């Protein structure tokens, strides 16, 4: 049952003020920190590995454990935001992230660094759903909310490429510890602005469904852990299939528990909304090709074109700029055009950029004719689809459920990214039948085609299934 008094006191005012837009800046900054922290650390990984004498198997856990705790605690974070209050949970998440970023900056050993990264993932899982729910509370449904969501999503979508560049610059100029020092300073700055800028947020007079939270968290962590092992140990290794089998059991148990829980962590009624179902599918089929390309592109540019890590990061910068523009265009036309056309067209543009243009990259390629066109086309698609699917993920969902609804969509994004990239790596390895550069590139091209096929299938399903009167 909703606390109506809280809704009246803390709901969005009739007129959006400058303070409302300042609150959006704070929330978007929090999202940029959560998203960009993955990329900014990627650039520092080789130096971190040398400093602590970490082999590749241990080094990957600085990324994999962040992803595991982030994906694993998202649903819990969304439910906590709805029950305990959005501002409180956002501040708690940013506080945990800040403390763990500081611990990573002064980490004396590899073990401390890996644990600190896991803590950062937990903090991001708490702050992320709360921030999206606060955006929808601050801006009333309609054109203003669509514009706000466009700004919010464009910042999130472009922060990955920005993080790659920032990480390379900081590591080259000041060393790897400066990466975590900057994360600490920026997240602390966001945290200090929370109380004075953000509303407290709505809350539910319900329980947390701790049993469901435990099953979902353990299941999602096991799934991401297993997929992380697949990239280094293969799918037949016990360290891969055992966690994945456990994930199936745990998530199956979660589904059964939620059906009988009086106050479920994830109310199945959310899926009665056709836009929510479309947004969930779109999240998976969006992030499989996009993150797949962002995995293979640096390997191609550094391994075959001779780019430095910083140069390969700069080569991706146009992606962030184009996404920001196209997402804001999508936000302005969303009310008039509708969610589904933007999602479908965005997925098809992603498929064209990845499957039609990146498959033409040669061993001795050049940036302007071979790299930039694919980046440009898929980036337009990202901006169109991401803004629309974010709006769709909350459509027809009561305001007091926006925390868990947003968490559901981000969980789908994470699973699409982690499971999808692992599957594309498997496709690439299977298609690489030789040990030379041409064979490796054939593997990359096969992965691009597979990722594009996923996006096309997603677009077709969303286009053909019933959606709702708004489209």
Short mmCIF file of C-alpha atoms in Angstrom, two decimals:
data_model
loop_
_atom_site.label_atom_id
_atom_site.label_comp_id
_atom_site.label_asym_id
_atom_site.label_seq_id
_atom_site.Cartn_x
_atom_site.Cartn_y
_atom_site.Cartn_z
CA UNK A 1 0.00 0.00 0.00
CA UNK A 2 1.38 3.40 -0.98
CA UNK A 3 2.02 6.07 1.59
CA UNK A 4 -0.18 8.73 -0.01
CA UNK A 5 1.01 11.45 2.37
CA UNK A 6 4.56 10.95 1.09
CA UNK A 7 3.31 11.12 -2.48
CA UNK A 8 1.59 14.44 -1.85
CA UNK A 9 4.54 15.98 -0.08
CA UNK A 10 7.30 14.67 -2.27
CA UNK A 11 5.76 14.30 -5.70
CA UNK A 12 6.89 16.51 -8.58
CA UNK A 13 5.60 20.07 -8.46
CA UNK A 14 3.29 21.38 -11.11
CA UNK A 15 6.07 23.50 -12.61
CA UNK A 16 9.55 22.16 -13.26
CA UNK A 17 12.05 24.59 -11.74
CA UNK A 18 15.78 25.18 -12.06
CA UNK A 19 16.27 23.09 -8.95
CA UNK A 20 14.49 20.22 -10.69
CA UNK A 21 16.93 20.38 -13.58
CA UNK A 22 19.84 20.60 -11.13
CA UNK A 23 18.54 17.44 -9.50
CA UNK A 24 18.57 15.79 -12.94
CA UNK A 25 22.22 16.80 -13.36
CA UNK A 26 23.08 15.18 -10.01
CA UNK A 27 21.21 11.98 -10.89
CA UNK A 28 22.75 11.80 -14.36
CA UNK A 29 26.20 12.32 -12.82
CA UNK A 30 25.55 9.37 -10.53
CA UNK A 31 24.60 7.24 -13.52
CA UNK A 32 27.71 8.35 -15.42
CA UNK A 33 29.89 7.32 -12.48
CA UNK A 34 28.22 3.90 -12.27
CA UNK A 35 28.49 3.25 -16.01
CA UNK A 36 31.80 4.94 -16.74
CA UNK A 37 33.62 3.27 -13.85
CA UNK A 38 33.74 0.01 -15.81
CA UNK A 39 35.38 1.63 -18.83
CA UNK A 40 37.68 3.94 -16.90
CA UNK A 41 39.18 0.95 -15.07
CA UNK A 42 39.52 -1.06 -18.30
CA UNK A 43 42.18 1.33 -19.54
CA UNK A 44 44.22 0.84 -16.36
CA UNK A 45 44.07 -2.97 -16.25
CA UNK A 46 47.46 -3.69 -17.90
CA UNK A 47 49.27 -1.36 -15.48
CA UNK A 48 47.37 -2.78 -12.47
CA UNK A 49 48.32 -6.29 -13.57
CA UNK A 50 52.01 -5.34 -13.70
CA UNK A 51 51.90 -3.59 -10.31
CA UNK A 52 50.46 -6.57 -8.44
CA UNK A 53 51.87 -9.32 -10.70
CA UNK A 54 48.31 -10.44 -11.49
CA UNK A 55 47.79 -13.01 -14.22
CA UNK A 56 44.90 -12.58 -16.66
CA UNK A 57 42.64 -14.94 -14.70
CA UNK A 58 42.93 -12.84 -11.53
CA UNK A 59 42.97 -9.51 -13.35
CA UNK A 60 39.62 -10.14 -15.01
CA UNK A 61 37.94 -10.31 -11.61
CA UNK A 62 38.43 -6.57 -11.14
CA UNK A 63 35.80 -6.30 -13.88
CA UNK A 64 33.82 -9.51 -13.38
CA UNK A 65 33.17 -9.08 -9.65
CA UNK A 66 31.97 -5.52 -10.24
CA UNK A 67 29.56 -6.83 -12.87
CA UNK A 68 28.46 -9.73 -10.64
CA UNK A 69 27.59 -7.64 -7.58
CA UNK A 70 26.06 -4.92 -9.75
CA UNK A 71 23.74 -7.32 -11.59
CA UNK A 72 23.12 -9.45 -8.52
CA UNK A 73 21.92 -6.67 -6.23
CA UNK A 74 19.94 -4.62 -8.77
CA UNK A 75 16.52 -6.07 -7.97
CA UNK A 76 17.23 -5.74 -4.26
CA UNK A 77 18.34 -2.15 -4.86
CA UNK A 78 15.16 -1.37 -6.78
CA UNK A 79 12.95 -2.85 -4.07
CA UNK A 80 14.91 -1.03 -1.36
CA UNK A 81 14.43 2.27 -3.20
CA UNK A 82 10.67 1.71 -3.37
CA UNK A 83 10.34 0.64 0.27
CA UNK A 84 12.98 2.67 2.13
CA UNK A 85 12.90 5.86 0.08
CA UNK A 86 14.67 6.78 -3.15
CA UNK A 87 16.93 9.55 -1.84
CA UNK A 88 18.08 7.47 1.13
CA UNK A 89 18.96 4.45 -1.02
CA UNK A 90 20.63 6.62 -3.67
CA UNK A 91 22.78 8.27 -1.01
CA UNK A 92 23.57 4.89 0.57
CA UNK A 93 24.68 3.50 -2.78
CA UNK A 94 26.83 6.52 -3.58
CA UNK A 95 28.34 6.36 -0.08
CA UNK A 96 29.31 2.70 -0.50
CA UNK A 97 30.71 3.42 -3.96
CA UNK A 98 32.76 6.35 -2.69
CA UNK A 99 34.22 4.39 0.23
CA UNK A 100 35.14 1.43 -1.98
CA UNK A 101 36.65 3.67 -4.68
CA UNK A 102 38.84 5.25 -2.00
CA UNK A 103 39.84 1.77 -0.78
CA UNK A 104 40.80 0.81 -4.33
CA UNK A 105 42.88 3.99 -4.72
CA UNK A 106 45.09 3.01 -1.77
CA UNK A 107 44.83 -0.78 -2.16
CA UNK A 108 48.03 -2.46 -0.93
CA UNK A 109 47.31 -5.78 -2.65
CA UNK A 110 45.41 -7.35 -5.50
CA UNK A 111 42.97 -8.99 -3.09
CA UNK A 112 41.98 -5.65 -1.52
CA UNK A 113 41.53 -4.13 -4.97
CA UNK A 114 39.26 -6.96 -6.16
CA UNK A 115 37.10 -6.76 -3.01
CA UNK A 116 36.87 -2.98 -3.36
CA UNK A 117 35.65 -3.38 -6.95
CA UNK A 118 32.96 -5.77 -5.75
CA UNK A 119 31.88 -3.14 -3.23
CA UNK A 120 31.67 -0.54 -5.98
CA UNK A 121 29.32 -2.84 -7.87
CA UNK A 122 27.10 -3.12 -4.80
CA UNK A 123 26.99 0.66 -4.43
CA UNK A 124 26.07 1.10 -8.09
CA UNK A 125 23.29 -1.50 -7.77
CA UNK A 126 21.73 0.52 -4.96
CA UNK A 127 22.07 3.99 -6.49
CA UNK A 128 21.12 3.12 -10.08
CA UNK A 129 17.45 2.09 -9.68
CA UNK A 130 16.85 4.84 -7.11
CA UNK A 131 18.18 7.52 -9.46
CA UNK A 132 15.92 6.47 -12.34
CA UNK A 133 12.89 6.38 -10.01
CA UNK A 134 13.74 9.88 -8.79
CA UNK A 135 13.88 11.17 -12.37
CA UNK A 136 10.36 9.93 -13.04
CA UNK A 137 9.17 11.44 -9.75
CA UNK A 138 10.69 14.84 -10.51
CA UNK A 139 9.21 15.14 -14.00
CA UNK A 140 5.51 14.57 -14.74
CA UNK A 141 4.61 12.05 -17.41
CA UNK A 142 4.62 13.52 -20.90
CA UNK A 143 7.06 15.58 -23.01
CA UNK A 144 9.01 16.95 -20.03
CA UNK A 145 9.67 13.49 -18.63
CA UNK A 146 10.65 12.22 -22.08
CA UNK A 147 13.16 15.06 -22.43
CA UNK A 148 14.53 14.41 -18.96
CA UNK A 149 14.87 10.68 -19.66
CA UNK A 150 16.62 11.50 -22.94
CA UNK A 151 19.20 13.61 -21.09
CA UNK A 152 19.57 10.96 -18.39
CA UNK A 153 19.99 8.05 -20.81
CA UNK A 154 22.29 9.93 -23.18
CA UNK A 155 24.67 10.65 -20.32
CA UNK A 156 24.62 7.01 -19.29
CA UNK A 157 25.08 5.69 -22.82
CA UNK A 158 27.94 8.05 -23.65
CA UNK A 159 29.81 7.70 -20.36
CA UNK A 160 31.34 4.37 -21.38
CA UNK A 161 33.29 5.84 -24.29
CA UNK A 162 34.17 8.86 -22.17
CA UNK A 163 35.43 6.55 -19.45
CA UNK A 164 37.75 4.78 -21.89
CA UNK A 165 39.42 8.05 -22.81
CA UNK A 166 39.56 9.40 -19.26
CA UNK A 167 41.05 6.16 -17.97
CA UNK A 168 43.76 6.20 -20.62
CA UNK A 169 44.66 9.84 -19.96
CA UNK A 170 44.76 9.44 -16.17
CA UNK A 171 46.75 6.21 -16.27
CA UNK A 172 49.32 7.60 -18.70
CA UNK A 173 49.69 10.92 -16.85
CA UNK A 174 49.33 10.04 -13.17
CA UNK A 175 49.26 6.27 -12.78
CA UNK A 176 46.44 3.79 -12.18
CA UNK A 177 45.65 4.96 -8.64
CA UNK A 178 44.55 8.32 -10.04
CA UNK A 179 41.67 6.55 -11.80
CA UNK A 180 40.16 5.51 -8.48
CA UNK A 181 41.05 8.84 -6.88
CA UNK A 182 39.00 10.67 -9.52
CA UNK A 183 36.11 8.21 -9.04
CA UNK A 184 36.29 8.91 -5.30
CA UNK A 185 36.24 12.68 -5.76
CA UNK A 186 33.39 12.73 -8.29
CA UNK A 187 31.17 10.31 -6.37
CA UNK A 188 31.83 12.26 -3.16
CA UNK A 189 30.78 15.45 -4.96
CA UNK A 190 27.49 13.83 -5.99
CA UNK A 191 26.96 12.52 -2.46
CA UNK A 192 27.42 15.98 -0.94
CA UNK A 193 24.70 17.42 -3.17
CA UNK A 194 22.09 14.76 -2.44
CA UNK A 195 20.43 16.27 0.64
CA UNK A 196 20.14 19.81 -0.66
CA UNK A 197 18.95 18.99 -4.19
CA UNK A 198 17.02 15.71 -4.30
CA UNK A 199 13.53 15.05 -2.93
CA UNK A 200 13.19 12.31 -0.36
CA UNK A 201 11.30 10.09 -2.77
CA UNK A 202 8.17 8.02 -2.40
CA UNK A 203 8.06 4.85 -0.30
CA UNK A 204 5.91 1.78 0.19
CA UNK A 205 4.55 0.61 3.54
CA UNK A 206 5.64 -2.96 2.75
CA UNK A 207 8.32 -5.47 3.63
CA UNK A 208 11.54 -6.09 1.69
CA UNK A 209 10.91 -9.75 0.72
CA UNK A 210 14.33 -10.80 2.01
CA UNK A 211 13.86 -14.44 0.95
CA UNK A 212 13.23 -13.37 -2.64
CA UNK A 213 16.12 -10.92 -2.48
CA UNK A 214 18.54 -13.65 -1.36
CA UNK A 215 17.42 -16.07 -4.11
CA UNK A 216 17.55 -13.41 -6.83
CA UNK A 217 20.89 -11.98 -5.73
CA UNK A 218 22.61 -15.36 -5.40
CA UNK A 219 21.13 -16.52 -8.70
CA UNK A 220 22.20 -13.45 -10.66
CA UNK A 221 25.67 -13.37 -9.07
CA UNK A 222 26.11 -17.06 -9.94
CA UNK A 223 25.01 -16.43 -13.53
CA UNK A 224 27.45 -13.56 -14.09
CA UNK A 225 30.21 -15.44 -12.24
CA UNK A 226 29.74 -18.47 -14.50
CA UNK A 227 29.73 -16.39 -17.66
CA UNK A 228 32.86 -14.59 -16.49
CA UNK A 229 34.62 -17.94 -16.16
CA UNK A 230 33.47 -19.02 -19.62
CA UNK A 231 35.59 -16.34 -21.30
CA UNK A 232 38.80 -17.74 -19.79
CA UNK A 233 38.10 -21.39 -18.98
CA UNK A 234 35.56 -22.40 -21.63
CA UNK A 235 31.96 -23.56 -21.34
CA UNK A 236 32.85 -27.16 -20.45
CA UNK A 237 34.90 -26.22 -17.38
CA UNK A 238 33.31 -26.99 -14.02
CA UNK A 239 34.00 -23.41 -12.93
CA UNK A 240 31.66 -22.31 -15.70
CA UNK A 241 28.80 -24.79 -15.78
CA UNK A 242 28.53 -25.34 -12.01
CA UNK A 243 27.73 -21.66 -11.23
CA UNK A 244 25.39 -21.53 -14.22
CA UNK A 245 23.56 -24.64 -13.02
CA UNK A 246 23.29 -23.10 -9.56
CA UNK A 247 21.93 -19.93 -11.14
CA UNK A 248 19.18 -21.88 -12.90
CA UNK A 249 18.16 -23.56 -9.63
CA UNK A 250 18.27 -20.34 -7.62
CA UNK A 251 16.42 -18.23 -10.17
CA UNK A 252 13.85 -20.99 -10.63
CA UNK A 253 13.36 -21.00 -6.88
CA UNK A 254 13.05 -17.21 -6.96
CA UNK A 255 10.29 -17.41 -9.60
CA UNK A 256 8.36 -19.97 -7.52
CA UNK A 257 8.79 -17.96 -4.33
CA UNK A 258 7.60 -14.73 -5.92
CA UNK A 259 4.35 -16.38 -6.97
CA UNK A 260 3.47 -17.16 -3.37
CA UNK A 261 5.01 -14.15 -1.59
CA UNK A 262 2.47 -11.68 -0.21
CA UNK A 263 4.82 -8.74 -0.87
CA UNK A 264 7.13 -9.94 -3.68
CA UNK A 265 10.47 -8.41 -4.56
CA UNK A 266 9.46 -8.41 -8.24
CA UNK A 267 5.67 -8.23 -8.67
CA UNK A 268 4.73 -10.25 -11.76
CA UNK A 269 1.99 -7.71 -12.44
CA UNK A 270 4.71 -5.48 -13.90
CA UNK A 271 4.85 -7.81 -16.91
CA UNK A 272 1.20 -7.16 -17.71
CA UNK A 273 2.46 -3.97 -19.33
CA UNK A 274 3.29 -4.61 -22.99
CA UNK A 275 5.81 -1.73 -23.06
CA UNK A 276 7.63 -3.26 -20.05
CA UNK A 277 7.86 -6.62 -21.84
CA UNK A 278 9.15 -4.91 -24.98
CA UNK A 279 11.67 -2.87 -23.00
CA UNK A 280 12.99 -5.99 -21.26
CA UNK A 281 13.51 -7.80 -24.58
CA UNK A 282 15.00 -4.66 -26.13
CA UNK A 283 17.48 -4.30 -23.26
CA UNK A 284 18.86 -7.79 -23.89
CA UNK A 285 18.99 -7.50 -27.69
CA UNK A 286 20.42 -3.96 -27.50
CA UNK A 287 23.34 -4.71 -25.22
CA UNK A 288 24.42 -7.99 -26.81
CA UNK A 289 25.68 -6.43 -30.07
CA UNK A 290 26.71 -3.08 -28.56
CA UNK A 291 28.87 -4.44 -25.74
CA UNK A 292 30.06 -7.20 -28.05
CA UNK A 293 31.40 -4.62 -30.46
CA UNK A 294 32.96 -2.61 -27.62
CA UNK A 295 34.74 -5.82 -26.57
CA UNK A 296 36.13 -6.66 -30.02
CA UNK A 297 36.78 -3.15 -31.37
CA UNK A 298 39.79 -2.38 -29.10
CA UNK A 299 41.25 -5.81 -29.94
CA UNK A 300 40.94 -5.01 -33.64
CA UNK A 301 42.25 -1.47 -33.42
CA UNK A 302 45.16 -2.28 -31.11
CA UNK A 303 46.01 -5.72 -32.47
CA UNK A 304 45.64 -5.06 -36.21
CA UNK A 305 45.64 -1.32 -36.79
CA UNK A 306 48.45 -0.65 -34.30
CA UNK A 307 46.54 1.82 -32.11
CA UNK A 308 47.65 2.54 -28.57
CA UNK A 309 45.09 2.04 -25.77
CA UNK A 310 44.53 5.80 -25.64
CA UNK A 311 44.12 6.02 -29.42
CA UNK A 312 41.59 3.19 -29.46
CA UNK A 313 39.67 4.98 -26.70
CA UNK A 314 39.69 8.24 -28.67
CA UNK A 315 38.43 6.34 -31.71
CA UNK A 316 35.24 5.50 -29.78
CA UNK A 317 34.60 9.12 -28.71
CA UNK A 318 32.26 9.83 -31.67
CA UNK A 319 29.98 7.12 -30.32
CA UNK A 320 29.34 9.04 -27.12
CA UNK A 321 28.77 12.34 -28.96
CA UNK A 322 26.36 10.85 -31.50
CA UNK A 323 24.45 8.96 -28.81
CA UNK A 324 23.96 12.16 -26.84
CA UNK A 325 22.53 13.96 -29.88
CA UNK A 326 20.32 11.11 -31.10
CA UNK A 327 18.99 10.35 -27.60
CA UNK A 328 17.96 13.97 -27.12
CA UNK A 329 16.27 13.96 -30.53
CA UNK A 330 14.44 10.78 -29.49
CA UNK A 331 13.30 12.43 -26.28
CA UNK A 332 11.81 15.36 -28.20
CA UNK A 333 9.87 13.20 -30.67
CA UNK A 334 8.99 10.33 -28.34
CA UNK A 335 5.50 11.56 -27.51
CA UNK A 336 4.65 12.15 -31.16
CA UNK A 337 6.34 9.11 -32.74
CA UNK A 338 5.82 6.54 -29.99
CA UNK A 339 8.12 4.16 -28.14
CA UNK A 340 7.92 1.10 -30.36
CA UNK A 341 8.95 2.76 -33.67
CA UNK A 342 12.02 4.27 -31.99
CA UNK A 343 13.00 0.98 -30.31
CA UNK A 344 12.59 -1.02 -33.54
CA UNK A 345 14.40 1.50 -35.75
CA UNK A 346 17.17 1.84 -33.18
CA UNK A 347 17.76 -1.91 -33.01
CA UNK A 348 17.81 -2.14 -36.81
CA UNK A 349 20.37 0.68 -37.04
CA UNK A 350 22.53 -1.08 -34.45
CA UNK A 351 22.30 -4.26 -36.52
CA UNK A 352 23.27 -2.34 -39.67
CA UNK A 353 26.24 -0.67 -38.04
CA UNK A 354 27.57 -3.85 -36.47
CA UNK A 355 26.53 -6.48 -39.02
CA UNK A 356 26.81 -4.62 -42.31
CA UNK A 357 29.63 -2.13 -41.75
CA UNK A 358 31.93 -3.62 -39.11
CA UNK A 359 32.02 -6.92 -41.02
CA UNK A 360 33.81 -5.04 -43.83
CA UNK A 361 36.82 -4.09 -41.69
CA UNK A 362 40.06 -5.43 -43.25
CA UNK A 363 43.29 -6.47 -41.53
CA UNK A 364 45.05 -3.33 -42.75
CA UNK A 365 42.17 -0.92 -42.38
CA UNK A 366 41.92 2.81 -41.80
CA UNK A 367 39.77 4.76 -39.37
CA UNK A 368 37.68 6.97 -41.67
CA UNK A 369 36.59 4.42 -44.30
CA UNK A 370 36.40 1.29 -42.13
CA UNK A 371 35.84 2.16 -38.45
CA UNK A 372 33.95 5.44 -38.23
CA UNK A 373 30.95 4.59 -40.49
CA UNK A 374 29.93 1.60 -38.39
CA UNK A 375 30.36 3.56 -35.17
CA UNK A 376 28.23 6.42 -36.51
CA UNK A 377 25.32 4.27 -37.71
CA UNK A 378 25.10 2.10 -34.60
CA UNK A 379 25.43 5.16 -32.35
CA UNK A 380 22.36 6.78 -33.90
CA UNK A 381 20.51 3.55 -33.23
CA UNK A 382 21.71 3.43 -29.64
CA UNK A 383 20.41 6.92 -28.88
CA UNK A 384 17.00 6.27 -30.44
CA UNK A 385 16.46 2.88 -28.84
CA UNK A 386 17.91 3.55 -25.38
CA UNK A 387 15.82 6.62 -24.69
CA UNK A 388 12.66 4.84 -25.84
CA UNK A 389 13.27 1.55 -24.03
CA UNK A 390 14.02 3.39 -20.79
CA UNK A 391 10.68 5.21 -21.03
CA UNK A 392 8.93 1.96 -21.96
CA UNK A 393 10.40 0.15 -18.95
CA UNK A 394 8.31 2.39 -16.66
CA UNK A 395 5.18 2.74 -18.79
CA UNK A 396 1.94 1.66 -17.08
CA UNK A 397 3.88 0.94 -13.88
CA UNK A 398 2.69 2.77 -10.73
CA UNK A 399 5.08 5.47 -9.54
CA UNK A 400 5.72 3.62 -6.28
CA UNK A 401 7.05 0.62 -8.32
CA UNK A 402 9.43 2.58 -10.53
CA UNK A 403 12.47 1.54 -8.48
CA UNK A 404 12.04 -2.18 -9.06
CA UNK A 405 10.80 -1.66 -12.65
CA UNK A 406 13.96 0.30 -13.48
CA UNK A 407 16.07 -2.34 -11.75
CA UNK A 408 14.43 -5.06 -13.85
CA UNK A 409 15.41 -3.31 -17.07
CA UNK A 410 19.00 -2.66 -15.97
CA UNK A 411 19.25 -6.31 -14.92
CA UNK A 412 18.16 -7.30 -18.43
CA UNK A 413 20.82 -4.96 -19.82
CA UNK A 414 23.50 -6.56 -17.66
CA UNK A 415 22.48 -10.09 -18.57
CA UNK A 416 22.33 -9.17 -22.24
CA UNK A 417 25.80 -7.71 -21.98
CA UNK A 418 27.47 -10.47 -19.95
CA UNK A 419 25.75 -13.51 -21.47
CA UNK A 420 25.72 -11.96 -24.92
CA UNK A 421 29.41 -11.04 -24.98
CA UNK A 422 30.37 -14.49 -23.69
CA UNK A 423 28.29 -16.10 -26.45
CA UNK A 424 29.84 -13.83 -29.10
CA UNK A 425 33.34 -14.69 -27.87
CA UNK A 426 32.44 -18.37 -28.30
CA UNK A 427 31.21 -17.68 -31.86
CA UNK A 428 34.42 -15.80 -32.63
CA UNK A 429 36.64 -18.59 -31.35
CA UNK A 430 34.70 -21.22 -33.31
CA UNK A 431 34.97 -19.23 -36.55
CA UNK A 432 38.73 -18.62 -36.16
CA UNK A 433 40.17 -21.73 -37.81
CA UNK A 434 43.67 -20.35 -38.39
CA UNK A 435 46.33 -18.77 -36.21
CA UNK A 436 46.94 -15.73 -38.43
CA UNK A 437 45.40 -12.26 -38.38
CA UNK A 438 42.95 -13.06 -41.17
CA UNK A 439 41.56 -15.99 -39.22
CA UNK A 440 41.19 -13.89 -36.07
CA UNK A 441 39.38 -11.21 -38.07
CA UNK A 442 37.05 -13.84 -39.54
CA UNK A 443 36.15 -14.71 -35.96
CA UNK A 444 35.43 -11.07 -35.16
CA UNK A 445 33.22 -10.77 -38.26
CA UNK A 446 31.27 -13.90 -37.30
CA UNK A 447 30.65 -12.41 -33.85
CA UNK A 448 29.47 -9.14 -35.43
CA UNK A 449 26.97 -11.02 -37.62
CA UNK A 450 25.70 -13.01 -34.64
CA UNK A 451 25.25 -9.84 -32.59
CA UNK A 452 23.45 -8.12 -35.46
CA UNK A 453 21.14 -11.14 -35.81
CA UNK A 454 20.19 -10.82 -32.13
CA UNK A 455 19.26 -7.15 -32.66
CA UNK A 456 17.21 -7.95 -35.78
CA UNK A 457 15.32 -10.74 -33.99
CA UNK A 458 14.57 -8.39 -31.10
CA UNK A 459 13.32 -5.70 -33.49
CA UNK A 460 11.05 -8.14 -35.35
CA UNK A 461 9.53 -9.59 -32.18
CA UNK A 462 8.84 -6.14 -30.73
CA UNK A 463 7.38 -4.94 -34.05
CA UNK A 464 5.00 -7.91 -34.40
CA UNK A 465 3.77 -8.43 -30.85
CA UNK A 466 0.83 -6.44 -29.43
CA UNK A 467 2.09 -3.30 -27.74
CA UNK A 468 -0.70 -1.00 -26.62
CA UNK A 469 -2.86 1.93 -27.67
CA UNK A 470 0.02 4.43 -27.45
CA UNK A 471 1.62 2.86 -30.55
#
